[in-house]
mmCIF file of C-alpha atoms in Angstrom:
data_model
loop_
_atom_site.group_PDB
_atom_site.id
_atom_site.type_symbol
_atom_site.label_atom_id
_atom_site.label_comp_id
_atom_site.label_asym_id
_atom_site.label_seq_id
_atom_site.Cartn_x
_atom_site.Cartn_y
_atom_site.Cartn_z
ATOM 1 C CA MET A 41 6.792 -14.751 -11.153
ATOM 2 C CA ALA A 42 8.768 -17.486 -9.423
ATOM 3 C CA SER A 43 12.526 -17.262 -9.270
ATOM 4 C CA ALA A 44 15.019 -20.114 -9.356
ATOM 5 C CA GLU A 45 16.834 -18.567 -6.400
ATOM 6 C CA GLY A 46 13.634 -18.336 -4.349
ATOM 7 C CA PRO A 47 11.643 -15.330 -3.145
ATOM 8 C CA LEU A 48 13.348 -11.951 -2.944
ATOM 9 C CA VAL A 49 11.758 -11.518 0.491
ATOM 10 C CA ARG A 50 11.084 -14.412 2.833
ATOM 11 C CA VAL A 51 9.267 -13.977 6.154
ATOM 12 C CA GLU A 52 8.701 -17.081 8.281
ATOM 13 C CA GLY A 53 7.002 -17.213 11.676
ATOM 14 C CA LEU A 54 7.946 -13.608 12.378
ATOM 15 C CA VAL A 55 7.347 -12.367 15.922
ATOM 16 C CA LYS A 56 8.187 -9.019 17.485
ATOM 17 C CA GLU A 57 7.540 -8.274 21.140
ATOM 18 C CA PHE A 58 8.084 -5.063 23.064
ATOM 19 C CA ARG A 59 8.412 -4.846 26.838
ATOM 20 C CA ARG A 60 6.715 -2.022 28.673
ATOM 21 C CA VAL A 61 7.075 -1.247 32.364
ATOM 22 C CA LYS A 62 3.839 -2.113 34.163
ATOM 23 C CA ARG A 63 2.276 0.937 35.783
ATOM 24 C CA VAL A 64 1.693 0.744 39.529
ATOM 25 C CA PRO A 65 -1.478 2.510 40.733
ATOM 26 C CA GLY A 66 -1.840 4.470 43.931
ATOM 27 C CA ARG A 67 0.307 6.948 45.838
ATOM 28 C CA PHE A 68 3.715 7.785 44.334
ATOM 29 C CA SER A 69 2.759 5.678 41.310
ATOM 30 C CA ALA A 70 5.314 7.338 39.010
ATOM 31 C CA ILE A 71 8.232 6.553 41.344
ATOM 32 C CA ARG A 72 6.998 3.030 42.106
ATOM 33 C CA THR A 73 6.497 2.367 38.381
ATOM 34 C CA PHE A 74 10.003 3.670 37.618
ATOM 35 C CA LEU A 75 11.562 1.461 40.284
ATOM 36 C CA GLY A 76 9.378 -1.555 39.540
ATOM 37 C CA ARG A 77 10.581 -4.665 37.746
ATOM 38 C CA ASP A 78 7.295 -5.923 36.342
ATOM 39 C CA HIS A 79 6.709 -5.551 32.626
ATOM 40 C CA ASP A 80 3.871 -6.011 30.151
ATOM 41 C CA VAL A 81 4.787 -7.790 26.920
ATOM 42 C CA ILE A 82 3.242 -6.312 23.776
ATOM 43 C CA ARG A 83 3.252 -8.638 20.749
ATOM 44 C CA ALA A 84 3.145 -6.283 17.759
ATOM 45 C CA VAL A 85 3.776 -9.010 15.152
ATOM 46 C CA ASN A 86 2.457 -12.498 15.768
ATOM 47 C CA ASP A 87 3.682 -15.418 13.638
ATOM 48 C CA VAL A 88 3.634 -13.631 10.272
ATOM 49 C CA SER A 89 4.765 -15.525 7.173
ATOM 50 C CA PHE A 90 4.811 -14.512 3.504
ATOM 51 C CA GLY A 91 7.140 -14.344 0.517
ATOM 52 C CA ILE A 92 7.650 -11.758 -2.210
ATOM 53 C CA GLU A 93 8.948 -12.752 -5.623
ATOM 54 C CA SER A 94 11.120 -10.416 -7.689
ATOM 55 C CA GLY A 95 9.000 -8.060 -9.778
ATOM 56 C CA GLU A 96 5.857 -8.186 -7.652
ATOM 57 C CA LEU A 97 3.919 -5.077 -6.590
ATOM 58 C CA ILE A 98 2.107 -5.920 -3.368
ATOM 59 C CA GLY A 99 -0.308 -3.944 -1.222
ATOM 60 C CA PHE A 100 0.539 -4.450 2.475
ATOM 61 C CA LEU A 101 -2.611 -3.343 4.244
ATOM 62 C CA GLY A 102 -4.023 -3.076 7.741
ATOM 63 C CA PRO A 103 -5.614 -0.634 10.183
ATOM 64 C CA ASN A 104 -3.493 1.601 12.414
ATOM 65 C CA GLY A 105 -1.641 -0.501 14.962
ATOM 66 C CA ALA A 106 -1.935 -3.684 12.889
ATOM 67 C CA GLY A 107 1.825 -4.335 12.814
ATOM 68 C CA LYS A 108 2.640 -3.099 9.302
ATOM 69 C CA SER A 109 5.290 -0.569 10.299
ATOM 70 C CA THR A 110 6.906 -3.006 12.744
ATOM 71 C CA THR A 111 7.129 -5.645 10.009
ATOM 72 C CA ILE A 112 8.656 -3.178 7.563
ATOM 73 C CA LYS A 113 11.196 -2.038 10.170
ATOM 74 C CA MET A 114 12.319 -5.660 10.521
ATOM 75 C CA LEU A 115 12.556 -6.012 6.730
ATOM 76 C CA THR A 116 14.700 -2.872 6.544
ATOM 77 C CA GLY A 117 16.910 -3.982 9.450
ATOM 78 C CA ILE A 118 15.873 -1.229 11.864
ATOM 79 C CA LEU A 119 14.392 -3.773 14.297
ATOM 80 C CA THR A 120 15.549 -7.278 15.184
ATOM 81 C CA PRO A 121 12.853 -9.983 15.336
ATOM 82 C CA THR A 122 12.026 -11.600 18.679
ATOM 83 C CA ALA A 123 11.450 -14.904 16.865
ATOM 84 C CA GLY A 124 11.156 -16.208 13.338
ATOM 85 C CA ALA A 125 13.265 -15.483 10.286
ATOM 86 C CA VAL A 126 13.534 -12.673 7.725
ATOM 87 C CA SER A 127 15.642 -12.560 4.597
ATOM 88 C CA VAL A 128 15.884 -9.914 1.873
ATOM 89 C CA ALA A 129 17.847 -10.976 -1.213
ATOM 90 C CA GLY A 130 19.297 -13.786 0.878
ATOM 91 C CA ARG A 131 20.479 -11.497 3.695
ATOM 92 C CA ASP A 132 19.403 -11.089 7.306
ATOM 93 C CA PRO A 133 18.444 -7.380 7.366
ATOM 94 C CA SER A 134 19.302 -6.727 11.023
ATOM 95 C CA ARG A 135 22.689 -8.511 10.829
ATOM 96 C CA GLU A 136 23.707 -7.122 7.431
ATOM 97 C CA ARG A 137 22.195 -3.653 7.563
ATOM 98 C CA LYS A 138 24.699 -1.969 5.259
ATOM 99 C CA ALA A 139 24.426 -4.586 2.508
ATOM 100 C CA ASN A 140 20.647 -4.646 2.921
ATOM 101 C CA ALA A 141 20.439 -0.852 2.618
ATOM 102 C CA ALA A 142 22.062 -1.045 -0.817
ATOM 103 C CA THR A 143 19.334 -3.459 -1.942
ATOM 104 C CA ILE A 144 16.300 -1.503 -0.763
ATOM 105 C CA GLY A 145 14.768 1.928 -1.244
ATOM 106 C CA VAL A 146 12.403 3.419 1.333
ATOM 107 C CA VAL A 147 9.928 6.286 0.971
ATOM 108 C CA PHE A 148 7.820 7.409 3.924
ATOM 109 C CA GLY A 149 4.968 9.812 3.189
ATOM 110 C CA GLN A 150 5.431 11.669 6.477
ATOM 111 C CA ARG A 151 9.270 11.730 6.546
ATOM 112 C CA SER A 152 11.823 12.872 4.011
ATOM 113 C CA GLN A 153 15.306 11.568 3.282
ATOM 114 C CA LEU A 154 16.180 14.833 1.530
ATOM 115 C CA TRP A 155 18.345 17.568 3.059
ATOM 116 C CA TRP A 156 15.993 20.355 4.133
ATOM 117 C CA ASP A 157 18.160 23.375 3.256
ATOM 118 C CA LEU A 158 19.889 21.989 0.158
ATOM 119 C CA PRO A 159 18.556 22.381 -3.375
ATOM 120 C CA LEU A 160 16.952 19.177 -4.603
ATOM 121 C CA ARG A 161 19.790 18.719 -7.103
ATOM 122 C CA GLU A 162 22.358 18.689 -4.264
ATOM 123 C CA SER A 163 20.300 16.190 -2.262
ATOM 124 C CA PHE A 164 20.415 13.878 -5.263
ATOM 125 C CA ARG A 165 24.191 14.326 -5.498
ATOM 126 C CA ALA A 166 24.577 13.447 -1.816
ATOM 127 C CA VAL A 167 22.491 10.285 -2.239
ATOM 128 C CA ARG A 168 24.520 9.253 -5.281
ATOM 129 C CA ASP A 169 27.789 9.729 -3.386
ATOM 130 C CA LEU A 170 26.443 7.900 -0.337
ATOM 131 C CA TYR A 171 25.571 4.832 -2.399
ATOM 132 C CA GLY A 172 28.660 4.981 -4.601
ATOM 133 C CA VAL A 173 26.824 5.527 -7.882
ATOM 134 C CA PRO A 174 29.362 6.181 -10.691
ATOM 135 C CA PRO A 175 29.063 9.795 -12.001
ATOM 136 C CA ALA A 176 28.116 8.847 -15.558
ATOM 137 C CA ASP A 177 25.475 6.359 -14.403
ATOM 138 C CA GLY A 178 24.204 8.830 -11.810
ATOM 139 C CA ASP A 179 23.839 11.628 -14.376
ATOM 140 C CA HIS A 180 21.907 9.335 -16.721
ATOM 141 C CA ARG A 181 19.587 7.987 -14.018
ATOM 142 C CA GLN A 182 18.990 11.432 -12.538
ATOM 143 C CA ALA A 183 18.101 12.906 -15.932
ATOM 144 C CA GLU A 184 15.689 10.050 -16.578
ATOM 145 C CA LEU A 185 14.021 10.425 -13.169
ATOM 146 C CA VAL A 186 13.767 14.215 -13.515
ATOM 147 C CA GLU A 187 11.961 13.732 -16.809
ATOM 148 C CA LEU A 188 9.677 10.935 -15.606
ATOM 149 C CA LEU A 189 8.646 12.832 -12.472
ATOM 150 C CA GLU A 190 8.602 16.272 -14.142
ATOM 151 C CA MET A 191 10.983 17.895 -11.632
ATOM 152 C CA LYS A 192 13.046 20.166 -13.887
ATOM 153 C CA GLU A 193 11.316 23.396 -12.812
ATOM 154 C CA PHE A 194 12.095 22.929 -9.091
ATOM 155 C CA LEU A 195 15.379 21.001 -9.260
ATOM 156 C CA ASP A 196 17.369 23.981 -7.915
ATOM 157 C CA ALA A 197 14.876 24.943 -5.174
ATOM 158 C CA PRO A 198 15.705 24.162 -1.520
ATOM 159 C CA VAL A 199 13.727 21.174 -0.279
ATOM 160 C CA ARG A 200 12.071 23.297 2.440
ATOM 161 C CA GLN A 201 10.440 25.421 -0.299
ATOM 162 C CA LEU A 202 8.891 22.483 -2.140
ATOM 163 C CA SER A 203 5.214 21.596 -1.971
ATOM 164 C CA LEU A 204 4.267 18.207 -0.535
ATOM 165 C CA GLY A 205 3.733 16.764 -4.004
ATOM 166 C CA GLN A 206 7.093 18.073 -5.238
ATOM 167 C CA ARG A 207 8.886 16.717 -2.166
ATOM 168 C CA MET A 208 7.287 13.297 -2.614
ATOM 169 C CA ARG A 209 8.527 13.189 -6.207
ATOM 170 C CA GLY A 210 11.975 14.139 -4.945
ATOM 171 C CA ASP A 211 11.904 11.380 -2.323
ATOM 172 C CA LEU A 212 10.868 8.806 -4.927
ATOM 173 C CA ALA A 213 13.685 9.882 -7.245
ATOM 174 C CA ALA A 214 16.227 9.769 -4.397
ATOM 175 C CA ALA A 215 15.117 6.230 -3.503
ATOM 176 C CA MET A 216 15.523 5.086 -7.119
ATOM 177 C CA LEU A 217 18.850 6.774 -7.970
ATOM 178 C CA TYR A 218 20.890 3.725 -6.954
ATOM 179 C CA GLN A 219 18.429 1.255 -8.547
ATOM 180 C CA PRO A 220 17.313 -0.781 -5.517
ATOM 181 C CA ARG A 221 15.809 -4.191 -6.171
ATOM 182 C CA LEU A 222 13.096 -3.638 -3.553
ATOM 183 C CA LEU A 223 11.174 -0.423 -2.870
ATOM 184 C CA PHE A 224 9.167 0.147 0.323
ATOM 185 C CA LEU A 225 6.479 2.803 -0.067
ATOM 186 C CA ASP A 226 4.670 3.941 3.076
ATOM 187 C CA GLU A 227 1.691 6.231 2.311
ATOM 188 C CA PRO A 228 3.338 7.767 -0.791
ATOM 189 C CA THR A 229 0.198 9.688 -1.836
ATOM 190 C CA VAL A 230 -1.007 10.919 1.577
ATOM 191 C CA GLY A 231 -2.147 14.544 1.441
ATOM 192 C CA LEU A 232 -1.571 14.901 -2.303
ATOM 193 C CA ASP A 233 -3.997 16.385 -4.802
ATOM 194 C CA VAL A 234 -5.525 14.325 -7.609
ATOM 195 C CA VAL A 235 -2.909 15.294 -10.216
ATOM 196 C CA ALA A 236 0.032 14.602 -7.882
ATOM 197 C CA LYS A 237 -1.430 11.216 -6.889
ATOM 198 C CA GLN A 238 -1.788 10.206 -10.506
ATOM 199 C CA ARG A 239 1.799 11.208 -11.288
ATOM 200 C CA ILE A 240 3.118 9.158 -8.340
ATOM 201 C CA ARG A 241 1.034 6.124 -9.313
ATOM 202 C CA GLU A 242 2.238 6.281 -12.913
ATOM 203 C CA PHE A 243 5.844 6.437 -11.775
ATOM 204 C CA VAL A 244 5.464 3.477 -9.390
ATOM 205 C CA ALA A 245 3.836 1.412 -12.145
ATOM 206 C CA HIS A 246 6.671 2.369 -14.543
ATOM 207 C CA ALA A 247 9.362 1.418 -12.008
ATOM 208 C CA ASN A 248 7.701 -1.947 -11.459
ATOM 209 C CA ILE A 249 6.992 -2.815 -15.095
ATOM 210 C CA ALA A 250 9.860 -1.177 -16.990
ATOM 211 C CA ARG A 251 12.594 -1.517 -14.361
ATOM 212 C CA GLY A 252 11.413 -4.716 -12.669
ATOM 213 C CA THR A 253 11.569 -3.054 -9.256
ATOM 214 C CA THR A 254 9.771 -5.054 -6.582
ATOM 215 C CA VAL A 255 7.409 -2.832 -4.580
ATOM 216 C CA LEU A 256 5.807 -3.270 -1.155
ATOM 217 C CA LEU A 257 3.145 -0.583 -0.776
ATOM 218 C CA THR A 258 1.435 0.366 2.485
ATOM 219 C CA THR A 259 -1.411 2.834 2.219
ATOM 220 C CA HIS A 260 -4.837 3.748 3.553
ATOM 221 C CA ASP A 261 -5.808 5.108 0.123
ATOM 222 C CA LEU A 262 -7.250 1.968 -1.400
ATOM 223 C CA GLU A 263 -7.431 3.587 -4.824
ATOM 224 C CA ASP A 264 -3.631 3.248 -4.853
ATOM 225 C CA VAL A 265 -4.077 -0.487 -4.336
ATOM 226 C CA GLU A 266 -6.857 -0.860 -6.918
ATOM 227 C CA ARG A 267 -4.771 0.885 -9.566
ATOM 228 C CA LEU A 268 -1.384 -0.684 -8.844
ATOM 229 C CA CYS A 269 -1.579 -4.042 -7.049
ATOM 230 C CA ARG A 270 -2.587 -7.509 -8.153
ATOM 231 C CA ARG A 271 -1.815 -9.091 -4.784
ATOM 232 C CA ILE A 272 -2.475 -7.893 -1.253
ATOM 233 C CA VAL A 273 -1.409 -8.989 2.215
ATOM 234 C CA LEU A 274 -3.886 -8.011 4.940
ATOM 235 C CA ILE A 275 -2.586 -7.818 8.482
ATOM 236 C CA ASP A 276 -4.370 -7.048 11.754
ATOM 237 C CA HIS A 277 -3.361 -7.451 15.389
ATOM 238 C CA GLY A 278 0.020 -8.646 14.177
ATOM 239 C CA ARG A 279 -1.278 -11.606 12.157
ATOM 240 C CA VAL A 280 -1.967 -12.174 8.477
ATOM 241 C CA LEU A 281 -5.679 -12.278 7.626
ATOM 242 C CA TYR A 282 -5.365 -12.666 3.868
ATOM 243 C CA ASP A 283 -2.559 -13.173 1.378
ATOM 244 C CA GLY A 284 -3.616 -13.520 -2.225
ATOM 245 C CA GLY A 285 -4.865 -11.936 -5.393
ATOM 246 C CA LEU A 286 -6.912 -8.761 -5.303
ATOM 247 C CA ALA A 287 -9.242 -10.090 -7.992
ATOM 248 C CA GLU A 288 -9.792 -13.314 -6.026
ATOM 249 C CA LEU A 289 -10.636 -11.375 -2.861
ATOM 250 C CA MET A 290 -13.184 -9.238 -4.695
ATOM 251 C CA ALA A 291 -14.700 -12.223 -6.503
ATOM 252 C CA ARG A 292 -15.169 -14.091 -3.227
ATOM 253 C CA TYR A 293 -16.402 -11.329 -0.946
ATOM 254 C CA ALA A 294 -17.924 -8.829 -3.390
ATOM 255 C CA PRO A 295 -19.319 -10.959 -6.212
ATOM 256 C CA TYR A 296 -22.108 -8.529 -7.087
ATOM 257 C CA ARG A 297 -22.242 -5.488 -9.360
ATOM 258 C CA GLU A 298 -25.052 -3.011 -9.762
ATOM 259 C CA LEU A 299 -26.768 -1.689 -12.866
ATOM 260 C CA VAL A 300 -28.286 1.772 -12.402
ATOM 261 C CA VAL A 301 -31.038 2.330 -14.968
ATOM 262 C CA THR A 302 -32.956 5.522 -15.703
ATOM 263 C CA LEU A 303 -36.264 4.696 -17.385
ATOM 264 C CA ALA A 304 -38.404 6.937 -19.538
ATOM 265 C CA GLU A 305 -41.316 6.271 -17.162
ATOM 266 C CA PRO A 306 -41.230 5.212 -13.477
ATOM 267 C CA SER A 307 -41.556 1.451 -13.261
ATOM 268 C CA ASP A 308 -40.253 -1.598 -11.445
ATOM 269 C CA VAL A 309 -37.885 -3.819 -13.400
ATOM 270 C CA THR A 310 -38.194 -7.581 -13.285
ATOM 271 C CA VAL A 311 -35.617 -9.633 -15.198
ATOM 272 C CA ALA A 312 -34.410 -13.158 -14.566
ATOM 273 C CA GLU A 313 -30.729 -12.145 -14.687
ATOM 274 C CA ALA A 314 -30.845 -9.589 -11.816
ATOM 275 C CA GLU A 315 -32.605 -8.481 -8.646
ATOM 276 C CA GLN A 316 -34.092 -5.035 -8.148
ATOM 277 C CA VAL A 317 -32.696 -3.638 -4.904
ATOM 278 C CA ALA A 318 -33.978 -0.035 -5.010
ATOM 279 C CA ARG A 319 -36.098 2.390 -7.015
ATOM 280 C CA ASP A 320 -36.389 6.182 -6.836
ATOM 281 C CA GLY A 321 -38.903 7.295 -9.416
ATOM 282 C CA PRO A 322 -37.569 6.342 -12.832
ATOM 283 C CA VAL A 323 -34.132 5.372 -11.427
ATOM 284 C CA VAL A 324 -33.817 1.659 -10.656
ATOM 285 C CA ARG A 325 -30.877 -0.199 -9.115
ATOM 286 C CA LEU A 326 -30.419 -3.840 -10.074
ATOM 287 C CA ARG A 327 -27.932 -6.258 -8.505
ATOM 288 C CA PHE A 328 -26.386 -9.166 -10.397
ATOM 289 C CA ARG A 329 -23.486 -11.572 -9.933
ATOM 290 C CA SER A 330 -20.329 -10.381 -11.660
ATOM 291 C CA ASP A 331 -18.623 -13.797 -11.678
ATOM 292 C CA ARG A 332 -20.801 -15.113 -14.457
ATOM 293 C CA VAL A 333 -19.639 -14.920 -18.060
ATOM 294 C CA ARG A 334 -21.236 -12.012 -19.951
ATOM 295 C CA ALA A 335 -23.337 -11.126 -16.896
ATOM 296 C CA ALA A 336 -23.450 -7.380 -17.549
ATOM 297 C CA PRO A 337 -24.341 -7.614 -21.283
ATOM 298 C CA GLN A 338 -27.099 -10.138 -20.502
ATOM 299 C CA VAL A 339 -28.675 -7.942 -17.829
ATOM 300 C CA ILE A 340 -28.457 -4.837 -20.008
ATOM 301 C CA ALA A 341 -29.991 -6.678 -22.975
ATOM 302 C CA ALA A 342 -32.855 -8.000 -20.841
ATOM 303 C CA VAL A 343 -33.641 -4.555 -19.374
ATOM 304 C CA THR A 344 -33.495 -2.674 -22.693
ATOM 305 C CA ALA A 345 -35.660 -5.301 -24.354
ATOM 306 C CA ALA A 346 -38.415 -4.875 -21.753
ATOM 307 C CA HIS A 347 -38.206 -1.124 -21.000
ATOM 308 C CA ASP A 348 -37.634 2.244 -22.613
ATOM 309 C CA VAL A 349 -34.223 3.178 -21.156
ATOM 310 C CA VAL A 350 -32.928 6.764 -21.006
ATOM 311 C CA ASP A 351 -29.565 6.040 -19.353
ATOM 312 C CA LEU A 352 -27.711 3.256 -17.591
ATOM 313 C CA SER A 353 -24.380 2.617 -15.871
ATOM 314 C CA VAL A 354 -22.635 -0.334 -14.230
ATOM 315 C CA VAL A 355 -21.334 0.241 -10.692
ATOM 316 C CA GLU A 356 -18.321 -1.870 -9.747
ATOM 317 C CA PRO A 357 -17.853 -3.142 -6.166
ATOM 318 C CA ARG A 358 -15.331 -1.132 -4.173
ATOM 319 C CA LEU A 359 -12.336 -2.627 -2.434
ATOM 320 C CA GLU A 360 -12.836 -0.113 0.362
ATOM 321 C CA ALA A 361 -16.145 -1.692 1.396
ATOM 322 C CA VAL A 362 -14.669 -5.208 1.491
ATOM 323 C CA ILE A 363 -11.584 -4.161 3.456
ATOM 324 C CA ALA A 364 -13.686 -2.138 5.907
ATOM 325 C CA ARG A 365 -15.857 -5.171 6.570
ATOM 326 C CA ILE A 366 -12.802 -7.346 7.190
ATOM 327 C CA TYR A 367 -11.372 -4.786 9.626
ATOM 328 C CA ILE A 368 -14.678 -4.483 11.484
ATOM 329 C CA GLU A 369 -15.143 -8.247 11.767
ATOM 330 C CA ARG A 370 -11.436 -8.718 12.602
ATOM 331 C CA GLY A 371 -11.227 -11.508 10.087
ATOM 332 C CA LEU A 372 -12.442 -12.678 6.703
ATOM 333 C CA PRO A 373 -16.216 -12.790 6.271
ATOM 334 C CA GLU A 374 -17.740 -16.283 6.303
ATOM 335 C CA GLY A 375 -19.078 -16.034 2.781
ATOM 336 C CA PRO A 376 -19.719 -13.743 -0.168
ATOM 337 C CA GLU A 377 -21.554 -10.504 0.371
#
């Protein structure tokens, strides 16, 4: 959704380099390295550009060491870019850190912003005071978040006694108490069980749709991305490999679906609409292009017309397989799979 005032986040030609003292081999290497003046330059982010419109929910993906965390640290103002430009709601994050902090919320799956020994309720009060949330507004927002994230039963427990799933819900609530325009989520479902993951995903979707909160999600759990994101930005070795729609990526690089058919009697299946790719007794796997209109119904109709079918199911392509291939090839594949 385009905005008259431009993107909420604008990243142009972003570069971040780190200098590391060059190690000197040989005798007394530690001392010689310490006293040396030579440095290696590590380019963690290399000419990255993208924009984020208000209300978007974007998956920011890449393997470990790709430059995701470094980019996010520049967006939050923790790091200053070596080159290029960053703006969040029209501000330079590193120059206007305090104003930027009031605009953004940050949740890290491996770190908590809650006070370890305080009850969760008191952590919320501290966050509200820190961000200057009026008491009446704070009470209303807190009550709403407690209900949405089902936290009432452990609201008075010290944070150190909470389970990982409970703490993650607390961190999400704390990040939303002051209603930030932009929410950074870094591995929000890591280590959580199936029920806790679903609760977190539902809350993130609600914040994005009902509240209009813009979300930048980094995760290695691609089910989070499949369920929440319509657009993804892929980054590797500090550069953007892909920036576009999730559906478009899948249509281009995983245009096939599979139909798994269980026949009454073992037999090969030959239909014009699909290709048989495997058979194990009465179970046959057929592959067909998913980008054609009514492809699945046509294949199913052709198979059931020619064979006695006991059971069948359509297997969708998985984002995980496409992303893994891109990571392995260090770039976008040359054509559809």
